[in-house]
mmCIF file with all atom_site columns, C-alpha atoms in Angstrom:
data_model
loop_
_atom_site.group_PDB
_atom_site.id
_atom_site.type_symbol
_atom_site.label_atom_id
_atom_site.label_alt_id
_atom_site.label_comp_id
_atom_site.label_asym_id
_atom_site.label_entity_id
_atom_site.label_seq_id
_atom_site.pdbx_PDB_ins_code
_atom_site.Cartn_x
_atom_site.Cartn_y
_atom_site.Cartn_z
_atom_site.occupancy
_atom_site.B_iso_or_equiv
_atom_site.pdbx_formal_charge
_atom_site.auth_seq_id
_atom_site.auth_comp_id
_atom_site.auth_asym_id
_atom_site.auth_atom_id
_atom_site.pdbx_PDB_model_num
ATOM 1   C CA . MET Q 1 1   ? -28.959 -8.201  5.499   1.00 0.00 ? 1   MET Q CA 1
ATOM 2   C CA . THR Q 1 2   ? -26.361 -5.936  7.103   1.00 0.00 ? 2   THR Q CA 1
ATOM 3   C CA . SER Q 1 3   ? -26.020 -2.591  5.315   1.00 0.00 ? 3   SER Q CA 1
ATOM 4   C CA . PHE Q 1 4   ? -22.740 -1.651  3.675   1.00 0.00 ? 4   PHE Q CA 1
ATOM 5   C CA . SER Q 1 5   ? -20.406 0.788   5.427   1.00 0.00 ? 5   SER Q CA 1
ATOM 6   C CA . LEU Q 1 6   ? -17.253 2.434   4.091   1.00 0.00 ? 6   LEU Q CA 1
ATOM 7   C CA . ARG Q 1 7   ? -15.435 2.544   7.397   1.00 0.00 ? 7   ARG Q CA 1
ATOM 8   C CA . THR Q 1 8   ? -12.050 3.791   6.198   1.00 0.00 ? 8   THR Q CA 1
ATOM 9   C CA . TYR Q 1 9   ? -10.793 5.440   3.039   1.00 0.00 ? 9   TYR Q CA 1
ATOM 10  C CA . ALA Q 1 10  ? -7.255  6.620   3.790   1.00 0.00 ? 10  ALA Q CA 1
ATOM 11  C CA . PHE Q 1 11  ? -4.953  7.750   0.973   1.00 0.00 ? 11  PHE Q CA 1
ATOM 12  C CA . ILE Q 1 12  ? -1.241  8.119   1.775   1.00 0.00 ? 12  ILE Q CA 1
ATOM 13  C CA . ASP Q 1 13  ? 0.678   10.176  -0.755  1.00 0.00 ? 13  ASP Q CA 1
ATOM 14  C CA . ARG Q 1 14  ? 4.191   9.016   0.144   1.00 0.00 ? 14  ARG Q CA 1
ATOM 15  C CA . MET Q 1 15  ? 5.026   6.102   2.412   1.00 0.00 ? 15  MET Q CA 1
ATOM 16  C CA . GLN Q 1 16  ? 7.749   6.832   4.925   1.00 0.00 ? 16  GLN Q CA 1
ATOM 17  C CA . PRO Q 1 17  ? 10.566  4.290   5.471   1.00 0.00 ? 17  PRO Q CA 1
ATOM 18  C CA . GLN Q 1 18  ? 9.437   2.845   8.799   1.00 0.00 ? 18  GLN Q CA 1
ATOM 19  C CA . SER Q 1 19  ? 5.761   2.856   7.873   1.00 0.00 ? 19  SER Q CA 1
ATOM 20  C CA . ALA Q 1 20  ? 6.483   1.047   4.610   1.00 0.00 ? 20  ALA Q CA 1
ATOM 21  C CA . SER Q 1 21  ? 8.735   -1.451  6.389   1.00 0.00 ? 21  SER Q CA 1
ATOM 22  C CA . HIS Q 1 22  ? 6.072   -2.217  8.978   1.00 0.00 ? 22  HIS Q CA 1
ATOM 23  C CA . VAL Q 1 23  ? 3.471   -2.954  6.296   1.00 0.00 ? 23  VAL Q CA 1
ATOM 24  C CA . ALA Q 1 24  ? 6.010   -5.067  4.411   1.00 0.00 ? 24  ALA Q CA 1
ATOM 25  C CA . ALA Q 1 25  ? 6.891   -7.060  7.523   1.00 0.00 ? 25  ALA Q CA 1
ATOM 26  C CA . THR Q 1 26  ? 3.283   -7.845  8.399   1.00 0.00 ? 26  THR Q CA 1
ATOM 27  C CA . CYS Q 1 27  ? 1.562   -8.212  5.014   1.00 0.00 ? 27  CYS Q CA 1
ATOM 28  C CA . GLN Q 1 28  ? 0.748   -11.441 3.187   1.00 0.00 ? 28  GLN Q CA 1
ATOM 29  C CA . GLY Q 1 29  ? 0.814   -9.879  -0.281  1.00 0.00 ? 29  GLY Q CA 1
ATOM 30  C CA . ASP Q 1 30  ? 3.035   -7.629  -2.373  1.00 0.00 ? 30  ASP Q CA 1
ATOM 31  C CA . VAL Q 1 31  ? 5.705   -5.788  -0.390  1.00 0.00 ? 31  VAL Q CA 1
ATOM 32  C CA . PRO Q 1 32  ? 5.580   -1.966  -0.568  1.00 0.00 ? 32  PRO Q CA 1
ATOM 33  C CA . VAL Q 1 33  ? 8.632   0.264   -0.268  1.00 0.00 ? 33  VAL Q CA 1
ATOM 34  C CA . ALA Q 1 34  ? 9.216   3.813   0.916   1.00 0.00 ? 34  ALA Q CA 1
ATOM 35  C CA . GLY Q 1 35  ? 8.125   6.516   -1.501  1.00 0.00 ? 35  GLY Q CA 1
ATOM 36  C CA . MET Q 1 36  ? 5.130   4.626   -2.851  1.00 0.00 ? 36  MET Q CA 1
ATOM 37  C CA . ALA Q 1 37  ? 1.564   5.879   -2.545  1.00 0.00 ? 37  ALA Q CA 1
ATOM 38  C CA . GLU Q 1 38  ? -0.990  3.656   -0.867  1.00 0.00 ? 38  GLU Q CA 1
ATOM 39  C CA . LEU Q 1 39  ? -4.650  3.396   0.007   1.00 0.00 ? 39  LEU Q CA 1
ATOM 40  C CA . PHE Q 1 40  ? -6.339  1.653   2.923   1.00 0.00 ? 40  PHE Q CA 1
ATOM 41  C CA . ILE Q 1 41  ? -10.010 0.759   2.581   1.00 0.00 ? 41  ILE Q CA 1
ATOM 42  C CA . GLU Q 1 42  ? -11.953 -0.823  5.433   1.00 0.00 ? 42  GLU Q CA 1
ATOM 43  C CA . VAL Q 1 43  ? -15.509 -2.041  4.896   1.00 0.00 ? 43  VAL Q CA 1
ATOM 44  C CA . SER Q 1 44  ? -18.400 -3.684  6.660   1.00 0.00 ? 44  SER Q CA 1
ATOM 45  C CA . PRO Q 1 45  ? -19.589 -6.409  6.279   1.00 0.00 ? 45  PRO Q CA 1
ATOM 46  C CA . GLY Q 1 46  ? -16.119 -7.913  6.104   1.00 0.00 ? 46  GLY Q CA 1
ATOM 47  C CA . ASN Q 1 47  ? -16.750 -10.126 3.070   1.00 0.00 ? 47  ASN Q CA 1
ATOM 48  C CA . GLU Q 1 48  ? -17.325 -7.026  0.931   1.00 0.00 ? 48  GLU Q CA 1
ATOM 49  C CA . VAL Q 1 49  ? -13.549 -6.549  0.880   1.00 0.00 ? 49  VAL Q CA 1
ATOM 50  C CA . PHE Q 1 50  ? -13.253 -9.196  -1.849  1.00 0.00 ? 50  PHE Q CA 1
ATOM 51  C CA . ARG Q 1 51  ? -15.504 -7.263  -4.210  1.00 0.00 ? 51  ARG Q CA 1
ATOM 52  C CA . VAL Q 1 52  ? -13.737 -3.998  -3.415  1.00 0.00 ? 52  VAL Q CA 1
ATOM 53  C CA . MET Q 1 53  ? -10.292 -5.502  -4.012  1.00 0.00 ? 53  MET Q CA 1
ATOM 54  C CA . ASP Q 1 54  ? -11.420 -6.947  -7.349  1.00 0.00 ? 54  ASP Q CA 1
ATOM 55  C CA . ILE Q 1 55  ? -12.579 -3.526  -8.525  1.00 0.00 ? 55  ILE Q CA 1
ATOM 56  C CA . ALA Q 1 56  ? -9.384  -1.789  -7.408  1.00 0.00 ? 56  ALA Q CA 1
ATOM 57  C CA . LEU Q 1 57  ? -6.995  -4.266  -9.013  1.00 0.00 ? 57  LEU Q CA 1
ATOM 58  C CA . LYS Q 1 58  ? -8.821  -4.221  -12.348 1.00 0.00 ? 58  LYS Q CA 1
ATOM 59  C CA . ALA Q 1 59  ? -9.056  -0.430  -12.484 1.00 0.00 ? 59  ALA Q CA 1
ATOM 60  C CA . ALA Q 1 60  ? -5.381  0.596   -12.335 1.00 0.00 ? 60  ALA Q CA 1
ATOM 61  C CA . ASP Q 1 61  ? -1.793  -0.640  -12.095 1.00 0.00 ? 61  ASP Q CA 1
ATOM 62  C CA . VAL Q 1 62  ? -1.736  -1.193  -8.333  1.00 0.00 ? 62  VAL Q CA 1
ATOM 63  C CA . ARG Q 1 63  ? -0.555  -4.044  -6.145  1.00 0.00 ? 63  ARG Q CA 1
ATOM 64  C CA . PRO Q 1 64  ? -2.130  -5.455  -2.976  1.00 0.00 ? 64  PRO Q CA 1
ATOM 65  C CA . ALA Q 1 65  ? -0.334  -5.922  0.333   1.00 0.00 ? 65  ALA Q CA 1
ATOM 66  C CA . LEU Q 1 66  ? -3.301  -6.746  2.556   1.00 0.00 ? 66  LEU Q CA 1
ATOM 67  C CA . GLN Q 1 67  ? -6.692  -8.413  2.208   1.00 0.00 ? 67  GLN Q CA 1
ATOM 68  C CA . ILE Q 1 68  ? -7.965  -9.251  5.666   1.00 0.00 ? 68  ILE Q CA 1
ATOM 69  C CA . VAL Q 1 69  ? -11.378 -10.335 6.890   1.00 0.00 ? 69  VAL Q CA 1
ATOM 70  C CA . GLU Q 1 70  ? -11.788 -10.459 10.637  1.00 0.00 ? 70  GLU Q CA 1
ATOM 71  C CA . ARG Q 1 71  ? -14.869 -10.904 12.798  1.00 0.00 ? 71  ARG Q CA 1
ATOM 72  C CA . GLU Q 1 72  ? -16.616 -7.672  11.832  1.00 0.00 ? 72  GLU Q CA 1
ATOM 73  C CA . PHE Q 1 73  ? -14.689 -5.818  9.150   1.00 0.00 ? 73  PHE Q CA 1
ATOM 74  C CA . GLY Q 1 74  ? -12.670 -6.279  5.989   1.00 0.00 ? 74  GLY Q CA 1
ATOM 75  C CA . LEU Q 1 75  ? -9.448  -4.384  5.258   1.00 0.00 ? 75  LEU Q CA 1
ATOM 76  C CA . LEU Q 1 76  ? -7.385  -3.983  2.124   1.00 0.00 ? 76  LEU Q CA 1
ATOM 77  C CA . GLU Q 1 77  ? -4.248  -2.087  1.204   1.00 0.00 ? 77  GLU Q CA 1
ATOM 78  C CA . ILE Q 1 78  ? -3.101  -1.283  -2.333  1.00 0.00 ? 78  ILE Q CA 1
ATOM 79  C CA . HIS Q 1 79  ? 0.011   0.614   -3.394  1.00 0.00 ? 79  HIS Q CA 1
ATOM 80  C CA . ALA Q 1 80  ? 1.955   1.768   -6.433  1.00 0.00 ? 80  ALA Q CA 1
ATOM 81  C CA . GLY Q 1 81  ? 4.840   3.988   -7.420  1.00 0.00 ? 81  GLY Q CA 1
ATOM 82  C CA . SER Q 1 82  ? 2.333   6.354   -9.031  1.00 0.00 ? 82  SER Q CA 1
ATOM 83  C CA . GLN Q 1 83  ? -0.057  8.394   -6.900  1.00 0.00 ? 83  GLN Q CA 1
ATOM 84  C CA . ALA Q 1 84  ? -2.312  8.683   -9.955  1.00 0.00 ? 84  ALA Q CA 1
ATOM 85  C CA . ASP Q 1 85  ? -2.712  4.911   -10.206 1.00 0.00 ? 85  ASP Q CA 1
ATOM 86  C CA . VAL Q 1 86  ? -3.618  4.558   -6.546  1.00 0.00 ? 86  VAL Q CA 1
ATOM 87  C CA . ARG Q 1 87  ? -6.100  7.416   -6.777  1.00 0.00 ? 87  ARG Q CA 1
ATOM 88  C CA . ALA Q 1 88  ? -7.621  5.922   -9.933  1.00 0.00 ? 88  ALA Q CA 1
ATOM 89  C CA . ALA Q 1 89  ? -8.128  2.557   -8.234  1.00 0.00 ? 89  ALA Q CA 1
ATOM 90  C CA . GLY Q 1 90  ? -9.763  4.238   -5.262  1.00 0.00 ? 90  GLY Q CA 1
ATOM 91  C CA . GLU Q 1 91  ? -12.009 6.369   -7.451  1.00 0.00 ? 91  GLU Q CA 1
ATOM 92  C CA . ALA Q 1 92  ? -13.128 3.256   -9.346  1.00 0.00 ? 92  ALA Q CA 1
ATOM 93  C CA . VAL Q 1 93  ? -14.124 1.627   -6.063  1.00 0.00 ? 93  VAL Q CA 1
ATOM 94  C CA . LEU Q 1 94  ? -16.054 4.692   -4.945  1.00 0.00 ? 94  LEU Q CA 1
ATOM 95  C CA . ALA Q 1 95  ? -17.798 4.998   -8.321  1.00 0.00 ? 95  ALA Q CA 1
ATOM 96  C CA . HIS Q 1 96  ? -18.851 1.347   -8.263  1.00 0.00 ? 96  HIS Q CA 1
ATOM 97  C CA . LEU Q 1 97  ? -20.227 1.737   -4.756  1.00 0.00 ? 97  LEU Q CA 1
ATOM 98  C CA . GLY Q 1 98  ? -21.920 5.047   -5.557  1.00 0.00 ? 98  GLY Q CA 1
ATOM 99  C CA . LEU Q 1 99  ? -20.015 6.767   -2.763  1.00 0.00 ? 99  LEU Q CA 1
ATOM 100 C CA . THR Q 1 100 ? -17.520 9.588   -2.215  1.00 0.00 ? 100 THR Q CA 1
ATOM 101 C CA . GLU Q 1 101 ? -14.658 9.976   0.250   1.00 0.00 ? 101 GLU Q CA 1
ATOM 102 C CA . ARG Q 1 102 ? -17.012 11.949  2.481   1.00 0.00 ? 102 ARG Q CA 1
ATOM 103 C CA . ASP Q 1 103 ? -19.140 8.829   2.944   1.00 0.00 ? 103 ASP Q CA 1
ATOM 104 C CA . ARG Q 1 104 ? -16.364 7.173   4.954   1.00 0.00 ? 104 ARG Q CA 1
ATOM 105 C CA . VAL Q 1 105 ? -16.598 7.044   8.736   1.00 0.00 ? 105 VAL Q CA 1
ATOM 106 C CA . LYS Q 1 106 ? -14.854 10.034  10.273  1.00 0.00 ? 106 LYS Q CA 1
ATOM 107 C CA . PRO Q 1 107 ? -11.963 8.927   12.513  1.00 0.00 ? 107 PRO Q CA 1
ATOM 108 C CA . GLN Q 1 108 ? -12.483 9.288   16.228  1.00 0.00 ? 108 GLN Q CA 1
ATOM 109 C CA . ILE Q 1 109 ? -9.656  9.276   18.755  1.00 0.00 ? 109 ILE Q CA 1
ATOM 110 C CA . ALA Q 1 110 ? -10.612 6.977   21.611  1.00 0.00 ? 110 ALA Q CA 1
ATOM 111 C CA . SER Q 1 111 ? -7.482  7.485   23.689  1.00 0.00 ? 111 SER Q CA 1
ATOM 112 C CA . ALA Q 1 112 ? -4.133  9.282   23.489  1.00 0.00 ? 112 ALA Q CA 1
ATOM 113 C CA . GLN Q 1 113 ? -1.483  8.389   26.064  1.00 0.00 ? 113 GLN Q CA 1
ATOM 114 C CA . PHE Q 1 114 ? 1.871   10.147  26.433  1.00 0.00 ? 114 PHE Q CA 1
ATOM 115 C CA . ILE Q 1 115 ? 4.432   8.530   28.744  1.00 0.00 ? 115 ILE Q CA 1
ATOM 116 C CA . THR Q 1 116 ? 7.886   9.922   29.496  1.00 0.00 ? 116 THR Q CA 1
ATOM 117 C CA . ASN Q 1 117 ? 10.893  7.977   30.767  1.00 0.00 ? 117 ASN Q CA 1
ATOM 118 C CA . VAL Q 1 118 ? 9.423   4.552   30.041  1.00 0.00 ? 118 VAL Q CA 1
ATOM 119 C CA . SER Q 1 119 ? 10.229  1.928   32.659  1.00 0.00 ? 119 SER Q CA 1
ATOM 120 C CA . PRO Q 1 120 ? 12.509  -0.884  31.439  1.00 0.00 ? 120 PRO Q CA 1
ATOM 121 C CA . TYR Q 1 121 ? 9.904   -3.390  32.625  1.00 0.00 ? 121 TYR Q CA 1
ATOM 122 C CA . GLN Q 1 122 ? 7.102   -1.833  30.604  1.00 0.00 ? 122 GLN Q CA 1
ATOM 123 C CA . ALA Q 1 123 ? 9.430   -1.542  27.599  1.00 0.00 ? 123 ALA Q CA 1
ATOM 124 C CA . GLN Q 1 124 ? 10.121  -5.271  27.789  1.00 0.00 ? 124 GLN Q CA 1
ATOM 125 C CA . LEU Q 1 125 ? 6.413   -6.084  28.008  1.00 0.00 ? 125 LEU Q CA 1
ATOM 126 C CA . ILE Q 1 126 ? 5.673   -4.079  24.863  1.00 0.00 ? 126 ILE Q CA 1
ATOM 127 C CA . ASN Q 1 127 ? 8.685   -5.486  23.047  1.00 0.00 ? 127 ASN Q CA 1
ATOM 128 C CA . LYS Q 1 128 ? 7.295   -9.006  23.490  1.00 0.00 ? 128 LYS Q CA 1
ATOM 129 C CA . TRP Q 1 129 ? 4.543   -8.402  20.918  1.00 0.00 ? 129 TRP Q CA 1
ATOM 130 C CA . ARG Q 1 130 ? 5.635   -5.432  18.825  1.00 0.00 ? 130 ARG Q CA 1
ATOM 131 C CA . LYS Q 1 131 ? 6.300   -5.913  15.090  1.00 0.00 ? 131 LYS Q CA 1
ATOM 132 C CA . GLY Q 1 132 ? 8.277   -2.689  14.604  1.00 0.00 ? 132 GLY Q CA 1
ATOM 133 C CA . SER Q 1 133 ? 11.406  -1.384  16.315  1.00 0.00 ? 133 SER Q CA 1
ATOM 134 C CA . LEU Q 1 134 ? 12.321  -2.024  19.937  1.00 0.00 ? 134 LEU Q CA 1
ATOM 135 C CA . LEU Q 1 135 ? 11.028  0.330   22.606  1.00 0.00 ? 135 LEU Q CA 1
ATOM 136 C CA . MET Q 1 136 ? 14.007  1.459   24.652  1.00 0.00 ? 136 MET Q CA 1
ATOM 137 C CA . ALA Q 1 137 ? 13.811  2.136   28.380  1.00 0.00 ? 137 ALA Q CA 1
ATOM 138 C CA . GLY Q 1 138 ? 14.000  5.822   29.254  1.00 0.00 ? 138 GLY Q CA 1
ATOM 139 C CA . SER Q 1 139 ? 12.466  7.004   25.993  1.00 0.00 ? 139 SER Q CA 1
ATOM 140 C CA . SER Q 1 140 ? 9.088   8.685   25.633  1.00 0.00 ? 140 SER Q CA 1
ATOM 141 C CA . LEU Q 1 141 ? 6.109   6.717   24.345  1.00 0.00 ? 141 LEU Q CA 1
ATOM 142 C CA . PHE Q 1 142 ? 2.918   7.842   22.622  1.00 0.00 ? 142 PHE Q CA 1
ATOM 143 C CA . VAL Q 1 143 ? 0.025   5.411   22.232  1.00 0.00 ? 143 VAL Q CA 1
ATOM 144 C CA . LEU Q 1 144 ? -2.895  6.457   20.039  1.00 0.00 ? 144 LEU Q CA 1
ATOM 145 C CA . GLU Q 1 145 ? -6.147  4.493   19.946  1.00 0.00 ? 145 GLU Q CA 1
ATOM 146 C CA . ILE Q 1 146 ? -8.362  5.254   16.952  1.00 0.00 ? 146 ILE Q CA 1
ATOM 147 C CA . ALA Q 1 147 ? -11.575 4.074   15.318  1.00 0.00 ? 147 ALA Q CA 1
ATOM 148 C CA . PRO Q 1 148 ? -12.014 2.918   12.638  1.00 0.00 ? 148 PRO Q CA 1
ATOM 149 C CA . ALA Q 1 149 ? -8.825  0.913   13.026  1.00 0.00 ? 149 ALA Q CA 1
ATOM 150 C CA . ALA Q 1 150 ? -7.265  1.349   9.577   1.00 0.00 ? 150 ALA Q CA 1
ATOM 151 C CA . TYR Q 1 151 ? -6.657  5.058   10.176  1.00 0.00 ? 151 TYR Q CA 1
ATOM 152 C CA . ALA Q 1 152 ? -3.824  3.981   12.463  1.00 0.00 ? 152 ALA Q CA 1
ATOM 153 C CA . SER Q 1 153 ? -1.631  3.476   9.398   1.00 0.00 ? 153 SER Q CA 1
ATOM 154 C CA . LEU Q 1 154 ? -2.264  7.010   8.171   1.00 0.00 ? 154 LEU Q CA 1
ATOM 155 C CA . ALA Q 1 155 ? -1.542  8.420   11.627  1.00 0.00 ? 155 ALA Q CA 1
ATOM 156 C CA . ALA Q 1 156 ? 1.772   6.550   11.865  1.00 0.00 ? 156 ALA Q CA 1
ATOM 157 C CA . ASN Q 1 157 ? 2.908   7.699   8.417   1.00 0.00 ? 157 ASN Q CA 1
ATOM 158 C CA . GLU Q 1 158 ? 2.100   11.345  9.143   1.00 0.00 ? 158 GLU Q CA 1
ATOM 159 C CA . ALA Q 1 159 ? 3.873   11.143  12.490  1.00 0.00 ? 159 ALA Q CA 1
ATOM 160 C CA . GLU Q 1 160 ? 6.986   9.783   10.799  1.00 0.00 ? 160 GLU Q CA 1
ATOM 161 C CA . LYS Q 1 161 ? 6.892   12.612  8.249   1.00 0.00 ? 161 LYS Q CA 1
ATOM 162 C CA . ALA Q 1 162 ? 6.886   15.192  11.009  1.00 0.00 ? 162 ALA Q CA 1
ATOM 163 C CA . ALA Q 1 163 ? 9.457   13.964  13.512  1.00 0.00 ? 163 ALA Q CA 1
ATOM 164 C CA . ASN Q 1 164 ? 12.438  11.748  14.130  1.00 0.00 ? 164 ASN Q CA 1
ATOM 165 C CA . ILE Q 1 165 ? 10.618  8.992   15.981  1.00 0.00 ? 165 ILE Q CA 1
ATOM 166 C CA . THR Q 1 166 ? 10.596  5.210   16.109  1.00 0.00 ? 166 THR Q CA 1
ATOM 167 C CA . ILE Q 1 167 ? 7.540   3.220   15.099  1.00 0.00 ? 167 ILE Q CA 1
ATOM 168 C CA . VAL Q 1 168 ? 7.210   0.447   17.657  1.00 0.00 ? 168 VAL Q CA 1
ATOM 169 C CA . GLU Q 1 169 ? 3.892   -0.987  16.493  1.00 0.00 ? 169 GLU Q CA 1
ATOM 170 C CA . VAL Q 1 170 ? 0.899   -0.227  14.276  1.00 0.00 ? 170 VAL Q CA 1
ATOM 171 C CA . ARG Q 1 171 ? -2.274  -2.267  14.664  1.00 0.00 ? 171 ARG Q CA 1
ATOM 172 C CA . ALA Q 1 172 ? -4.801  -1.359  11.988  1.00 0.00 ? 172 ALA Q CA 1
ATOM 173 C CA . VAL Q 1 173 ? -7.290  -4.234  12.160  1.00 0.00 ? 173 VAL Q CA 1
ATOM 174 C CA . GLY Q 1 174 ? -10.340 -4.688  14.390  1.00 0.00 ? 174 GLY Q CA 1
ATOM 175 C CA . ARG Q 1 175 ? -12.707 -2.301  16.101  1.00 0.00 ? 175 ARG Q CA 1
ATOM 176 C CA . PHE Q 1 176 ? -9.864  -0.026  17.304  1.00 0.00 ? 176 PHE Q CA 1
ATOM 177 C CA . GLY Q 1 177 ? -6.462  0.651   15.778  1.00 0.00 ? 177 GLY Q CA 1
ATOM 178 C CA . ARG Q 1 178 ? -3.388  1.541   17.809  1.00 0.00 ? 178 ARG Q CA 1
ATOM 179 C CA . VAL Q 1 179 ? -0.127  3.313   17.077  1.00 0.00 ? 179 VAL Q CA 1
ATOM 180 C CA . PHE Q 1 180 ? 2.928   3.107   19.356  1.00 0.00 ? 180 PHE Q CA 1
ATOM 181 C CA . LEU Q 1 181 ? 5.629   5.732   18.761  1.00 0.00 ? 181 LEU Q CA 1
ATOM 182 C CA . SER Q 1 182 ? 8.816   6.349   20.751  1.00 0.00 ? 182 SER Q CA 1
ATOM 183 C CA . GLY Q 1 183 ? 11.757  8.727   20.869  1.00 0.00 ? 183 GLY Q CA 1
ATOM 184 C CA . THR Q 1 184 ? 12.815  11.847  22.713  1.00 0.00 ? 184 THR Q CA 1
ATOM 185 C CA . GLU Q 1 185 ? 10.108  13.766  24.515  1.00 0.00 ? 185 GLU Q CA 1
ATOM 186 C CA . SER Q 1 186 ? 10.146  16.694  22.077  1.00 0.00 ? 186 SER Q CA 1
ATOM 187 C CA . GLU Q 1 187 ? 10.170  14.521  18.947  1.00 0.00 ? 187 GLU Q CA 1
ATOM 188 C CA . VAL Q 1 188 ? 7.342   12.333  20.213  1.00 0.00 ? 188 VAL Q CA 1
ATOM 189 C CA . GLN Q 1 189 ? 5.301   15.428  21.071  1.00 0.00 ? 189 GLN Q CA 1
ATOM 190 C CA . THR Q 1 190 ? 5.791   16.711  17.527  1.00 0.00 ? 190 THR Q CA 1
ATOM 191 C CA . ALA Q 1 191 ? 4.826   13.325  16.091  1.00 0.00 ? 191 ALA Q CA 1
ATOM 192 C CA . ARG Q 1 192 ? 1.754   13.168  18.323  1.00 0.00 ? 192 ARG Q CA 1
ATOM 193 C CA . ASP Q 1 193 ? 0.565   16.580  17.168  1.00 0.00 ? 193 ASP Q CA 1
ATOM 194 C CA . ALA Q 1 194 ? 1.059   15.668  13.508  1.00 0.00 ? 194 ALA Q CA 1
ATOM 195 C CA . ALA Q 1 195 ? -0.804  12.366  13.837  1.00 0.00 ? 195 ALA Q CA 1
ATOM 196 C CA . VAL Q 1 196 ? -3.737  13.945  15.654  1.00 0.00 ? 196 VAL Q CA 1
ATOM 197 C CA . ALA Q 1 197 ? -3.916  16.863  13.199  1.00 0.00 ? 197 ALA Q CA 1
ATOM 198 C CA . ALA Q 1 198 ? -3.927  14.497  10.209  1.00 0.00 ? 198 ALA Q CA 1
ATOM 199 C CA . LEU Q 1 199 ? -6.855  12.561  11.645  1.00 0.00 ? 199 LEU Q CA 1
ATOM 200 C CA . GLU Q 1 200 ? -8.834  15.614  12.697  1.00 0.00 ? 200 GLU Q CA 1
ATOM 201 C CA . GLN Q 1 201 ? -8.715  17.159  9.222   1.00 0.00 ? 201 GLN Q CA 1
ATOM 202 C CA . LEU Q 1 202 ? -10.365 14.139  7.577   1.00 0.00 ? 202 LEU Q CA 1
ATOM 203 C CA . ASP Q 1 203 ? -14.045 14.556  6.833   1.00 0.00 ? 203 ASP Q CA 1
ATOM 204 C CA . GLY Q 1 204 ? -16.627 11.804  6.968   1.00 0.00 ? 204 GLY Q CA 1
ATOM 205 C CA . VAL Q 1 205 ? -19.819 10.656  8.635   1.00 0.00 ? 205 VAL Q CA 1
ATOM 206 C CA . CYS Q 1 206 ? -20.098 10.191  12.376  1.00 0.00 ? 206 CYS Q CA 1
#
């Protein structure tokens, strides 16, 4: 039997407008709004996500936006207007599993690409599959690749807190997550630094 792994445990204290809108636009469950707190939990094996979601929903007044099982991993998102409720749900999950936040997998940045003056042709290619805002030609683009994947949502939210940028896409499911941010060169640089710093300060197991 495959051993259990807490791949991601990512608490977000206050959802930013674009980050909340992206989750709302792509989720199959309850729609979150800006200002709410949320928690992403990613587990392996994937089917364990059903047990984890059951514990979280019964422990506190939280609502689910995502419950996804893909080939290898399971991902859930819960949110509420109260940070205390989201924390309580997460703590109940950890207690049931006999784990702490430090038992999560520490995020690792696989790739970080910064592109200035994006070509209109590349912008159109990205716009074909993005779920967020349009990428405009001539803007700067930052693409962050991270594992485990669910940390991409935390990185995007922290980037939006720090700078006036546009969230083009956030992909938080699978072996690697990806964040696509655009804007002026200086704003994207600030957002990049904030996203990377937020990930690097998280503890966990390697």
